[in-house]
CSV table of C-alpha atoms in Angstrom, one decimal:
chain,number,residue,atom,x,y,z
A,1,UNK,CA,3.3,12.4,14.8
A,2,UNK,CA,4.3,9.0,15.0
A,3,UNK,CA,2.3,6.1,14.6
A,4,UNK,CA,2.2,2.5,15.7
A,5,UNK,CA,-0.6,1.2,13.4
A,6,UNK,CA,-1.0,-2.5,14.2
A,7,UNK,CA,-1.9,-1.0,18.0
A,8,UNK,CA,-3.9,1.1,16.8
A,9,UNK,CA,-5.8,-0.4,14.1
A,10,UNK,CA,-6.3,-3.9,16.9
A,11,UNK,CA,-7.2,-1.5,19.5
A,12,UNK,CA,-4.5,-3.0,21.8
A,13,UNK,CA,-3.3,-6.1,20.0
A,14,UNK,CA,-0.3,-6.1,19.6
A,15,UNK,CA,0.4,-10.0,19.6
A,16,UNK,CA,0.6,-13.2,17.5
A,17,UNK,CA,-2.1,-13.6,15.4
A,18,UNK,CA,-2.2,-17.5,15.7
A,19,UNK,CA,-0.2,-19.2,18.3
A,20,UNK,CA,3.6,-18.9,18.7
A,21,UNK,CA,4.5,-22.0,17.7
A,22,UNK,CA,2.4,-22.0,14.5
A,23,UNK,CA,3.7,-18.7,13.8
A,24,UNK,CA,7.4,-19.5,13.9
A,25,UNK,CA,6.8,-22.9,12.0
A,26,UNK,CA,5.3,-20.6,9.5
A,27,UNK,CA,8.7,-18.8,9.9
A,28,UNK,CA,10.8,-21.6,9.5
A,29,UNK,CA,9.2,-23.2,6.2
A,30,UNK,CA,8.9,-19.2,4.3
A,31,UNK,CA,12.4,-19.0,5.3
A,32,UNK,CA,13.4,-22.2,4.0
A,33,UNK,CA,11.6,-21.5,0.6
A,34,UNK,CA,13.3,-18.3,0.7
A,35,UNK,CA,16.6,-19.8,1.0
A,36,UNK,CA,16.5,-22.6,-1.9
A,37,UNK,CA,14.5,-20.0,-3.7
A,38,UNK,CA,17.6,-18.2,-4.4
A,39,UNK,CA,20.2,-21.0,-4.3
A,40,UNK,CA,18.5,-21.7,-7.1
A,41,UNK,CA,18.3,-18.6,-8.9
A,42,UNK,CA,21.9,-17.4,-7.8
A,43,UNK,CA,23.8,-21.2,-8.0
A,44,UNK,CA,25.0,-19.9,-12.0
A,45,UNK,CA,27.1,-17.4,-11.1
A,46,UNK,CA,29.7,-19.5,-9.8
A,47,UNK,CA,29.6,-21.7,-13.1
A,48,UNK,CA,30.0,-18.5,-15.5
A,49,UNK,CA,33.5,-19.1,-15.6
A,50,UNK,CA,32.7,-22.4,-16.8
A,51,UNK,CA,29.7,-21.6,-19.2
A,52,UNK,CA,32.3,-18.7,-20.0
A,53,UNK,CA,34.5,-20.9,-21.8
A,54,UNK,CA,32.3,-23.8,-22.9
A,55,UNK,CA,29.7,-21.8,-25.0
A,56,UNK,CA,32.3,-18.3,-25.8
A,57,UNK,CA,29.8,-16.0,-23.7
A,58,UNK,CA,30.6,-12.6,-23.5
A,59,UNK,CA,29.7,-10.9,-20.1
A,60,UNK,CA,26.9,-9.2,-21.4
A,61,UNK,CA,25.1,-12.9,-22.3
A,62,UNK,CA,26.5,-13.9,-18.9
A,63,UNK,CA,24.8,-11.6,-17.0
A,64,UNK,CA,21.5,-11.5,-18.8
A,65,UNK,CA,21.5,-15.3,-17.7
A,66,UNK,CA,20.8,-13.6,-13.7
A,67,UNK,CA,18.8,-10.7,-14.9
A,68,UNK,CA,16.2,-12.8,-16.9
A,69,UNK,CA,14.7,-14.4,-13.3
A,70,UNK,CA,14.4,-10.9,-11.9
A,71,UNK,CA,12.7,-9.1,-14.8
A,72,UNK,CA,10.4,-12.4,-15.3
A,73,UNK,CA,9.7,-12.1,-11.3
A,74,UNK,CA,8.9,-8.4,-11.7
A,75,UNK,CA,6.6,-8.8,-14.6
A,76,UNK,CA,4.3,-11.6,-12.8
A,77,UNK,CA,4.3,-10.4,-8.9
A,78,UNK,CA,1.5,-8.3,-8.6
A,79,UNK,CA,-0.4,-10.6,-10.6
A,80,UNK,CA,0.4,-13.7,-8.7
A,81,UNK,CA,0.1,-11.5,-5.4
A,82,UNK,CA,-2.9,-10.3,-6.5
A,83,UNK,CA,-4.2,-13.7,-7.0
A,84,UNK,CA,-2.6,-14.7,-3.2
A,85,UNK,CA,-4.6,-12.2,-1.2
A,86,UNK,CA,-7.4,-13.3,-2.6
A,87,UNK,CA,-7.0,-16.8,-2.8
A,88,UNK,CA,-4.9,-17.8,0.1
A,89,UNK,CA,-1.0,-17.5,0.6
A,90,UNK,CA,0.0,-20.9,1.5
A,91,UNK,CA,-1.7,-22.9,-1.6
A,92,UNK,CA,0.1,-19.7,-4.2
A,93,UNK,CA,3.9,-20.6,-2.1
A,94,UNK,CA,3.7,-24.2,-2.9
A,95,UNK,CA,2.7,-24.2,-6.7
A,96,UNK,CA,5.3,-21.9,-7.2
A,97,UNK,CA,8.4,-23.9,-5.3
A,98,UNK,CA,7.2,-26.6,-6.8
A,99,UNK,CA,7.5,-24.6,-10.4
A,100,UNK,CA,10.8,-23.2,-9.7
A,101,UNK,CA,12.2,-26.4,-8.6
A,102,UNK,CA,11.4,-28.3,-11.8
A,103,UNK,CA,12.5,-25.3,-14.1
A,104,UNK,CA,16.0,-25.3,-12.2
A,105,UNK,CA,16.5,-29.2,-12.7
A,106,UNK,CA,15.5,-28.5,-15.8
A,107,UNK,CA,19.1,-26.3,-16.5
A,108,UNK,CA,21.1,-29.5,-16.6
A,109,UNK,CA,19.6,-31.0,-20.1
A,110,UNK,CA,20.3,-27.5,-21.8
A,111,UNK,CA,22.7,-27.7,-24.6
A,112,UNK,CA,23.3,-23.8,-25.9
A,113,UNK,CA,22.4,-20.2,-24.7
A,114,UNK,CA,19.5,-19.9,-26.1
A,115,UNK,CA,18.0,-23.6,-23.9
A,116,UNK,CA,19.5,-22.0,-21.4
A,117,UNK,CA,18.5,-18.2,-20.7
A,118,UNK,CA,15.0,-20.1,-21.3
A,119,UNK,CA,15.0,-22.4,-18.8
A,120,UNK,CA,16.1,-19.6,-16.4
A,121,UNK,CA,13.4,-17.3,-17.7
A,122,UNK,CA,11.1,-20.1,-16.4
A,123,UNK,CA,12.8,-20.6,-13.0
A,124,UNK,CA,12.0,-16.8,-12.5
A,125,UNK,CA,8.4,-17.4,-13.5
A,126,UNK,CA,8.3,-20.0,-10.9
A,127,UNK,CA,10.0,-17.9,-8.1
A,128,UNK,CA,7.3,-14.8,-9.2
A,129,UNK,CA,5.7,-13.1,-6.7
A,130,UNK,CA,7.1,-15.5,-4.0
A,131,UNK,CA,9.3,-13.0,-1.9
A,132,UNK,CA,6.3,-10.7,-1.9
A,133,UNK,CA,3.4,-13.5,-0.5
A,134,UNK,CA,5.6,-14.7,2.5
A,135,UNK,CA,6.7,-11.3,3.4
A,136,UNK,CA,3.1,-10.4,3.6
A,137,UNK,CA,2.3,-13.8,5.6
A,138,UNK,CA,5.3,-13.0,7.7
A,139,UNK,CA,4.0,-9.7,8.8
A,140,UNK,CA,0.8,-10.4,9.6
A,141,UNK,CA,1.3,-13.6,11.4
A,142,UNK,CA,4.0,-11.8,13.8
A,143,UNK,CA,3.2,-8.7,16.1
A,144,UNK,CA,4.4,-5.4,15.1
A,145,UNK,CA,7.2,-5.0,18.2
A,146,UNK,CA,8.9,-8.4,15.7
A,147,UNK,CA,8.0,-6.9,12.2
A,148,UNK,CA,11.1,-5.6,11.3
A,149,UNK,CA,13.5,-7.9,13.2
A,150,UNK,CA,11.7,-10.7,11.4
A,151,UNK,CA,11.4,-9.2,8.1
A,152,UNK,CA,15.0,-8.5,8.9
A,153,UNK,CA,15.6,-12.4,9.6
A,154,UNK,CA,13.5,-13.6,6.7
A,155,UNK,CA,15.3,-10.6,3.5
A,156,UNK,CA,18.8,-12.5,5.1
A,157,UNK,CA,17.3,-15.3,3.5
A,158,UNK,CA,18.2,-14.3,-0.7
A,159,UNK,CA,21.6,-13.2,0.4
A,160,UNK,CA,22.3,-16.5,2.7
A,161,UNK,CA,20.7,-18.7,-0.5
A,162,UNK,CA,23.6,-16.5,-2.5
A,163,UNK,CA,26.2,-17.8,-0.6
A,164,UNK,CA,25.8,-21.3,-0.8
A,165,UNK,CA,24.5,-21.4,-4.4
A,166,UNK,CA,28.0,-19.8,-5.1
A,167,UNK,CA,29.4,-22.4,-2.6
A,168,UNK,CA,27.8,-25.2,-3.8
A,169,UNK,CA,28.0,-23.9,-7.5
A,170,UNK,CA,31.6,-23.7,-7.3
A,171,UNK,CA,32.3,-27.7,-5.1
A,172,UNK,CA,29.6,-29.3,-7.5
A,173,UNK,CA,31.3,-28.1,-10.6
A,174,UNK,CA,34.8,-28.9,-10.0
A,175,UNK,CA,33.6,-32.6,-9.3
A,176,UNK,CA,30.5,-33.4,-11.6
A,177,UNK,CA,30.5,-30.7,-14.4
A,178,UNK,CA,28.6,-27.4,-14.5
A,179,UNK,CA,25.5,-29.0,-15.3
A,180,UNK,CA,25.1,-31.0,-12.4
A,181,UNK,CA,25.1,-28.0,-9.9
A,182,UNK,CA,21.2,-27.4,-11.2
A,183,UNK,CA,20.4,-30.9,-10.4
A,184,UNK,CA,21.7,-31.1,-6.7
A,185,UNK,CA,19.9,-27.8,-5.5
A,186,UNK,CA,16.9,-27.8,-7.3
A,187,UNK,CA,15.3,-31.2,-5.7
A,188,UNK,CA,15.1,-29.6,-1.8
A,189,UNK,CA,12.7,-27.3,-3.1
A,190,UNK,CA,10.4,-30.1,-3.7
A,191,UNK,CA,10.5,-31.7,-1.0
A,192,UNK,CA,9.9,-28.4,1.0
A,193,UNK,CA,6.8,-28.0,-0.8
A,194,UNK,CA,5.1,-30.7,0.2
A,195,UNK,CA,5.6,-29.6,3.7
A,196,UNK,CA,4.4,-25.9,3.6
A,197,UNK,CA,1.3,-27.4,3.2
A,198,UNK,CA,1.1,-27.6,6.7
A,199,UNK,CA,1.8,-24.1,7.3
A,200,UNK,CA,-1.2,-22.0,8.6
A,201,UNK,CA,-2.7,-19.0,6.6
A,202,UNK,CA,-4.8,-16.4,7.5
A,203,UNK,CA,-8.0,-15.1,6.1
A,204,UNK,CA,-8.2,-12.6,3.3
A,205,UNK,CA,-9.2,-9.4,4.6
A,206,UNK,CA,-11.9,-7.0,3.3
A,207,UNK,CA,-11.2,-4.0,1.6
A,208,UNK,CA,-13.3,-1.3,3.4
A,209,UNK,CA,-15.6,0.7,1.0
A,210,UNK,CA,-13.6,-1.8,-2.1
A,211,UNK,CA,-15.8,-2.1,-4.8
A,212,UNK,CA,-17.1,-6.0,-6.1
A,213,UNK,CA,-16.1,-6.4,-9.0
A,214,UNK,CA,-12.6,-7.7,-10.4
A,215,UNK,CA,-11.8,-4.7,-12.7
A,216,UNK,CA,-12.8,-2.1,-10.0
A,217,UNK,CA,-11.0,-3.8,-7.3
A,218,UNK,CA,-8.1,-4.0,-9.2
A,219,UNK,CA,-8.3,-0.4,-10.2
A,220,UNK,CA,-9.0,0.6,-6.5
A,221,UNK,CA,-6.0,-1.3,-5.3
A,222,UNK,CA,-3.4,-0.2,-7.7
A,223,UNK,CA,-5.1,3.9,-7.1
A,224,UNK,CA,-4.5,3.3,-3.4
A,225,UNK,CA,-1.4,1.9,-3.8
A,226,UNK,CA,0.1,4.7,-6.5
A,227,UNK,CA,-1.3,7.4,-3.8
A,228,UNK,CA,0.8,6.0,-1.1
A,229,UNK,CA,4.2,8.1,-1.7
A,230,UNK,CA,6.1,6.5,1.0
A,231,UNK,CA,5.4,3.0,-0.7
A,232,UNK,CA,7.0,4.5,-4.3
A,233,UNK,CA,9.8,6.1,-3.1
A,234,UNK,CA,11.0,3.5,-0.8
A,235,UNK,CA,10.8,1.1,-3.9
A,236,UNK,CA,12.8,3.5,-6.0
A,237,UNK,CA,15.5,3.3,-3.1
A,238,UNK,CA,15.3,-0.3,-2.6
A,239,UNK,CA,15.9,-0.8,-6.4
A,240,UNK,CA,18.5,1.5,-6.5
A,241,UNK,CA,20.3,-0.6,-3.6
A,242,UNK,CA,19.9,-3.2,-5.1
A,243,UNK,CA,21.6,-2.6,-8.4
A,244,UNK,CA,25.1,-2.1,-6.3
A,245,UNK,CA,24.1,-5.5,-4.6
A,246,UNK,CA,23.0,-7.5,-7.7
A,247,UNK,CA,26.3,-6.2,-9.1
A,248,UNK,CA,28.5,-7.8,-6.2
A,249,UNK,CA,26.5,-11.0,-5.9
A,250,UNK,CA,26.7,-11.7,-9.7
A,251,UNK,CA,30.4,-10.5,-10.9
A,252,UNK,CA,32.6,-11.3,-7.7
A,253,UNK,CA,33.1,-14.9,-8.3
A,254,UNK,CA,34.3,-13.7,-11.6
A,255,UNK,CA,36.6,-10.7,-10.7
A,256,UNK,CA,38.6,-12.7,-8.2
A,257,UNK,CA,39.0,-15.5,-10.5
A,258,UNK,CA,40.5,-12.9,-12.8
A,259,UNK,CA,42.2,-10.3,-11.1
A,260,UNK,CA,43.1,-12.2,-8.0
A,261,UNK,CA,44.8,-15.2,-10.1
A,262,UNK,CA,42.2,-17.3,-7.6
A,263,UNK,CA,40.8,-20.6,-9.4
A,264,UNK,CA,37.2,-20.6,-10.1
A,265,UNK,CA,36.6,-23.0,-6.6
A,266,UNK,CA,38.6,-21.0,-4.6
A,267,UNK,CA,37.2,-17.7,-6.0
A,268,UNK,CA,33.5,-19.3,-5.1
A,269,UNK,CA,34.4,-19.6,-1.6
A,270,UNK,CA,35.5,-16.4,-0.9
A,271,UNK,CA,33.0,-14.7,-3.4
A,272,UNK,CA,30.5,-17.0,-0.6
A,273,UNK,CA,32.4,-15.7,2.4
A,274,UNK,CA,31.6,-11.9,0.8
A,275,UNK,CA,28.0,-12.7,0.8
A,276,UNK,CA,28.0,-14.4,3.4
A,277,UNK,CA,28.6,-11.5,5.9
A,278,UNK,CA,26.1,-9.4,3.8
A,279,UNK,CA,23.6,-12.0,5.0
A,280,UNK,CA,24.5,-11.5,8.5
A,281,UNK,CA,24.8,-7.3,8.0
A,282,UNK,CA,20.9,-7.8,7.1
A,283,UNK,CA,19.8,-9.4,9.9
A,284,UNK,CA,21.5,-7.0,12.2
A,285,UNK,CA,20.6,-3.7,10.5
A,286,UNK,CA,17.2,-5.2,10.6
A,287,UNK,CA,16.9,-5.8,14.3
A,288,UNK,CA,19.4,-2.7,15.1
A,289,UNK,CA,17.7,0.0,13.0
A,290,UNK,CA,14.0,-1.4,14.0
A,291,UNK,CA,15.1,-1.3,18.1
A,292,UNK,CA,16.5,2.4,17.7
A,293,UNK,CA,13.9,4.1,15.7
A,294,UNK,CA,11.5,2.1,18.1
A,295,UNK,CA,10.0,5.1,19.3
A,296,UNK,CA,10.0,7.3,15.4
A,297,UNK,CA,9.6,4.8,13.3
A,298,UNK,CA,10.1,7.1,10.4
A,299,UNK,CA,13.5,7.5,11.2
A,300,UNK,CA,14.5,3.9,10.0
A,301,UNK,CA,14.6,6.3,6.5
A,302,UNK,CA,17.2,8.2,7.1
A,303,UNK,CA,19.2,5.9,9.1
A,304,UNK,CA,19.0,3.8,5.3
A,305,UNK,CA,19.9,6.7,3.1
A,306,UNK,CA,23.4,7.1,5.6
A,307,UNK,CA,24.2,3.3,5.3
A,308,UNK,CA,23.6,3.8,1.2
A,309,UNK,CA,26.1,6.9,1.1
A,310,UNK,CA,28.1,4.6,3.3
A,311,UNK,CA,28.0,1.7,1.0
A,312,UNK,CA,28.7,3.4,-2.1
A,313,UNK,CA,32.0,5.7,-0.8
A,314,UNK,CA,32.9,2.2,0.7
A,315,UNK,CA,33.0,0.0,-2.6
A,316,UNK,CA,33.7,3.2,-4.8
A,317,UNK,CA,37.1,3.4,-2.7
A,318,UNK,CA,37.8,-0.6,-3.4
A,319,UNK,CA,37.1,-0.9,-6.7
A,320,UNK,CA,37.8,2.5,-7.9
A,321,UNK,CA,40.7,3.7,-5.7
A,322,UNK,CA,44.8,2.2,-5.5
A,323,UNK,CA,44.0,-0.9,-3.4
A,324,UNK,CA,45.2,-4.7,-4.3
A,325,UNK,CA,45.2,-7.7,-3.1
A,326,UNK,CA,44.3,-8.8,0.2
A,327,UNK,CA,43.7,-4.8,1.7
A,328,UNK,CA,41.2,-4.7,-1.8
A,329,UNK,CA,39.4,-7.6,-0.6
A,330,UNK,CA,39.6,-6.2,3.2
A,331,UNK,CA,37.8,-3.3,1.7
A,332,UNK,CA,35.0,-5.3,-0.2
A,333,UNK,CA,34.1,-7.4,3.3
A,334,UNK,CA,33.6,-4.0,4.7
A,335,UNK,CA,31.6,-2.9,2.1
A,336,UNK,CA,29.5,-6.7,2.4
A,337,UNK,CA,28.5,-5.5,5.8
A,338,UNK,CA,27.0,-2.0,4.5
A,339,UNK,CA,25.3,-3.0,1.9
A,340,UNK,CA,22.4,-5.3,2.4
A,341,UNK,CA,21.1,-2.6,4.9
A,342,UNK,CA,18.0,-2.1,3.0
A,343,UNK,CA,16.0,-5.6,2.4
A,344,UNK,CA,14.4,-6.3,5.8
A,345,UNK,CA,13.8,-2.7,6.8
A,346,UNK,CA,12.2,-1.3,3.3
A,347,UNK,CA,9.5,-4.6,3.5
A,348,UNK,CA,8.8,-3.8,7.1
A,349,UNK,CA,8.1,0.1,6.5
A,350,UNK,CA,6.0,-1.0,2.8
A,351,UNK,CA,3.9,-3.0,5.7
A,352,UNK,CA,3.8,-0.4,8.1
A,353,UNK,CA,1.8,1.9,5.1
A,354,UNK,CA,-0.3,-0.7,3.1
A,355,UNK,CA,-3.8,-2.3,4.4
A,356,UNK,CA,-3.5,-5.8,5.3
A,357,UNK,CA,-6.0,-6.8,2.6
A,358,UNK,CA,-3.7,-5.4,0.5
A,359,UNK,CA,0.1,-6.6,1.7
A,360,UNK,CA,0.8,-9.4,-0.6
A,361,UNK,CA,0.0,-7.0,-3.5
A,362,UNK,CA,2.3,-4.0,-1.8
A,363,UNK,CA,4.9,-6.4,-1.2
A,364,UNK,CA,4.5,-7.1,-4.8
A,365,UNK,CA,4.8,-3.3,-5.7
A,366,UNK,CA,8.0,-3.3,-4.0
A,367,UNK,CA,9.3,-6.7,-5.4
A,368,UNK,CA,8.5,-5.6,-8.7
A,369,UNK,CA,10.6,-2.4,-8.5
A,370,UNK,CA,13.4,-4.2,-6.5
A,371,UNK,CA,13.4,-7.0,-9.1
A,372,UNK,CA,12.8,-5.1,-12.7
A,373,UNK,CA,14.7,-2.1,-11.4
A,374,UNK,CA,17.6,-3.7,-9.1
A,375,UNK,CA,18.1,-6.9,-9.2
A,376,UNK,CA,17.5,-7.5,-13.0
A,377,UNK,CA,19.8,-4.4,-13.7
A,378,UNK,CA,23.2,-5.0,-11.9
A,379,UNK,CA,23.8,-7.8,-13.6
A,380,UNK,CA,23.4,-6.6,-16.8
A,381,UNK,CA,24.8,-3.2,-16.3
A,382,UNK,CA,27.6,-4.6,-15.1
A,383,UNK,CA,28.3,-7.2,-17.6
A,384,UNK,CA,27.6,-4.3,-19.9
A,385,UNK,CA,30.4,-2.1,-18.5
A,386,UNK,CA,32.7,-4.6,-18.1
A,387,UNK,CA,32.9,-5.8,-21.9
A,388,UNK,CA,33.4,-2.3,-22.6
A,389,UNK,CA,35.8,-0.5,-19.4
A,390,UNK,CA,36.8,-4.1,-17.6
A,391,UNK,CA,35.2,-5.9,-15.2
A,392,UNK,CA,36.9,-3.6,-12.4
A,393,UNK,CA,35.8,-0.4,-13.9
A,394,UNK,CA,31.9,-2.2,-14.1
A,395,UNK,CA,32.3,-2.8,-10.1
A,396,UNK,CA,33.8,0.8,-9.4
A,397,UNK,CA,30.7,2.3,-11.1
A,398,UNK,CA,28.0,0.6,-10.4
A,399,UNK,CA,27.9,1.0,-6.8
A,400,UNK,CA,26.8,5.4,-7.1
A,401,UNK,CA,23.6,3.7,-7.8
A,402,UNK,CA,23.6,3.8,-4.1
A,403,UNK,CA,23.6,7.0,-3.9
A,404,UNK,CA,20.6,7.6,-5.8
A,405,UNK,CA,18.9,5.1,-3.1
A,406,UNK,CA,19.8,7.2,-0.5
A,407,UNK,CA,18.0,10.4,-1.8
A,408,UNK,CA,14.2,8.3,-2.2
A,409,UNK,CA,14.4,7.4,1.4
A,410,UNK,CA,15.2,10.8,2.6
A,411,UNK,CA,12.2,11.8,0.5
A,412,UNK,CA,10.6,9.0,2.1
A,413,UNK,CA,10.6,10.3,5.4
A,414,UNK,CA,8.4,13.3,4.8
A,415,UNK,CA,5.3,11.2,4.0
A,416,UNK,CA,5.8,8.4,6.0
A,417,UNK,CA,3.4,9.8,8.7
A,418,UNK,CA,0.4,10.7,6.9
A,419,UNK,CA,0.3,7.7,5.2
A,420,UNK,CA,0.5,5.3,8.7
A,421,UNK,CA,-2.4,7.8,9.7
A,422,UNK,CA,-4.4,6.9,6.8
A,423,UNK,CA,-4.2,3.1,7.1
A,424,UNK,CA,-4.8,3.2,11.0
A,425,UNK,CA,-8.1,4.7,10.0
A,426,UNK,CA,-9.4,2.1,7.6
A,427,UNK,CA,-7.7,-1.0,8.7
A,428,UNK,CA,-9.7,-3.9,10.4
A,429,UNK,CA,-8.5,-7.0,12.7
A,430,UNK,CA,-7.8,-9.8,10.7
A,431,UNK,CA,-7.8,-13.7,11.6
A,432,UNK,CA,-6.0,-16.5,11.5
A,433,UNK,CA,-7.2,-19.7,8.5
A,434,UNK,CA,-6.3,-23.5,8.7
A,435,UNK,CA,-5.3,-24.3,5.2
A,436,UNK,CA,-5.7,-27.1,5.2
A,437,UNK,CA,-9.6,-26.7,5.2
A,438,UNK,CA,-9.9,-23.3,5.1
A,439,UNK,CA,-11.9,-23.1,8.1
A,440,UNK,CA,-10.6,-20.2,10.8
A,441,UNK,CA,-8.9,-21.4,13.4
A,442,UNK,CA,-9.5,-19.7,17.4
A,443,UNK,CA,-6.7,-17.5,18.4
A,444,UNK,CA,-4.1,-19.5,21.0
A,445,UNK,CA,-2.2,-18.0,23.5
């Protein structure tokens, strides 16, 4: 059967958990975070070019300069979420924007590779485990009915901060120098900090039948979570996703500067316009998808594995087949639209299956695959098959990744059930927490 398990597990709540104004301020400042989170992270891909010829780079070194923040962002989430559920969200967000800003201003004094791949490596360890935390807030603050259409709203975020990273990447550089591009988008972050202190937690939630101590709860989380097969397998699908989209996001600038004769501003703005309609493609498939499997919620899973199959036989066709010029880049817009499908959906079914004393840490589990797994690997991968085949031949390739995505959600889909039966049985109410004094807060209507 199919299960609703926030109206089940409230008995009949199926509301705000604070009230709606706190809840969408809440919004509003995790989004933002979100947004400069990956300005930050993505505003070098519009300089490689530049770095390109500067420091003699091959692609390989390029890439590795994107995939660094996502395998240091793997390798620290469930620690850091892990530390958040316990601890409280909204103190864990603003030490690490704080951290992340600092580490990207920090790119501008580098003078070499080697300055530089570190000071990235510490941007990621910054930006660790903070994609996870405010999903978690995110869908807990918000009623079910919104989970997905939020989640939706809030994974547009990344690919939104992609486009004007490359945007501003590209403007910054042609008028100040590479270097300066870190500087410019790296102090909002900061300032943002300071005011997510005023967002609203809620309280950590109490593992039923958990045991006390820190070794055996950690041991009773991670056993919980590796049990939960709809949780693995939709990570393996998210990852794989997300090596086709890594790919685009990081090499685009790049291939139209060199196949389309386009100079390196003008390649930036088009290589934002690409992303730019990805962002938009995740919000829709967010809110579209969650209103249509409204009533089987397990069918959001195959309706992801079509849009995969779709994305790959889409960018396969325009990288791989006898298109040029302008119908080529016709054919990569399409393929935008497709293939951001995954992000809001995959957090919103991860919530739908893990206890909310657990989420930040399951949002983790699904961070660290997308991260270590996706995002860390298109980059590379691609940089790697395009000093060896061409940069073309890298972007025709990369993209059957998708297709591997499309078989873990179908796989997905036959456990999905049982597992939303087995949270709705152990999962409590939880409340909302001022954070500013930790002391909870009545509910509002």
């Amino acid at each position: 059967m199919n299960v609703n398990p926030d109206l089940l597990s409230a008995g009949h709540r199926d509301d705000y958990l604070t009230n709606r104004r706190q809840a969408w301020f809440a919004f509003a400042m995790t989004f933002a975070l979100m947004l400069f989170d990956f300005i930050d992270r993505q505003v070098i891909v519009s300089l490689f070019p530049h770095i390109r010829s500067e420091w003699h780079l091959s692609d390989k070194q390029l890439g590795s300069l994107v995939s660094i923040v996502s395998i240091v962002v793997a390798a620290g989430g469930i620690p850091v979420a892990l530390i958040a559920d316990r601890t409280g969200r909204v103190k864990s967000i603003v030490v690490m924007a704080i951290a992340w800003s600092l580490a990207t201003i920090s790119c501008m004094f580098t003078g070499n590779f080697v300055q530089l791949f570190t000071a990235r490596a510490v941007v990621g360890l910054g930006e660790t485990g903070y994609g996870s935390v405010g999903a978690a807030l995110i869908a807990t603050l918000f009623p079910q009915r919104l989970r997905s259409a939020t989640l939706g709203v809030f994974f547009a975020a990344p690919t939104l901060g992609s486009v004007l990273g490359v945007f501003l990447g590209g403007i910054i550089a042609a008028h100040w120098g590479w270097k300066a591009a870190f500087g410019v988008v790296g102090v909002p972050g900061l300032l943002l900090a300071l005011l997510y202190m005023r967002v609203r937690d809620y309280d950590t939630v109490a593992l039923t039948s958990a045991p006390q101590r820190t070794s055996e709860t950690l041991t009773h989380i991670f056993a919980t979570l590796l049990r939960t097969r709809t949780l693995l397998f939709v990570c393996g699908g998210a990852a794989a996703q997300l090596i086709t989209i890594s790919a685009m996001w990081s090499w685009l600038p790049s291939y139209l500067n060199r196949y389309h004769a386009m100079n390196i501003e003008v390649a930036a703005r088009a290589a934002a316009g690409v992303v730019l309609v990805s962002a938009l493609s995740c919000t829709f498939w967010g809110i579209a998808v969650g209103r249509l499997t409204q009533r089987a919620p397990r069918n959001k899973l195959p309706a992801l594995s079509l849009l995969c199959i779709t994305t790959c036989v889409i960018f396969t066709t325009a990288f791989g087949g006898p298109y040029t010029g302008d119908v080529q880049f016709a054919w990569i817009v399409v393929g935008a639209f497709f293939m951001n499908c995954t992000v809001g959906i995959v957090a919103g079914v991860a919530m739908d299956v893990v206890h909310p004393g657990m989420r930040s840490t399951g949002a983790a589990v699904v961070s660290l695959f997308q991260n270590m797994f996706g995002l860390a690997v298109g980059p590379f991968l691609a940089g790697v098959l395009s000093d060896r085949w061409g940069l073309q031949h890298a972007l025709a390739l990369t993209p059957l990744c998708s297709l591997l995505a499309a078989v873990c959600f179908v796989i997905a889909m036959r456990s999905y059930d049982s597992d939303v039966s087995r949270i709705v049985a152990s999962v409590r109410d939880v409340t909302p927490l001022a954070t500013d004094d930790r002391v909870r807060a009545p509910l509002m209507e």
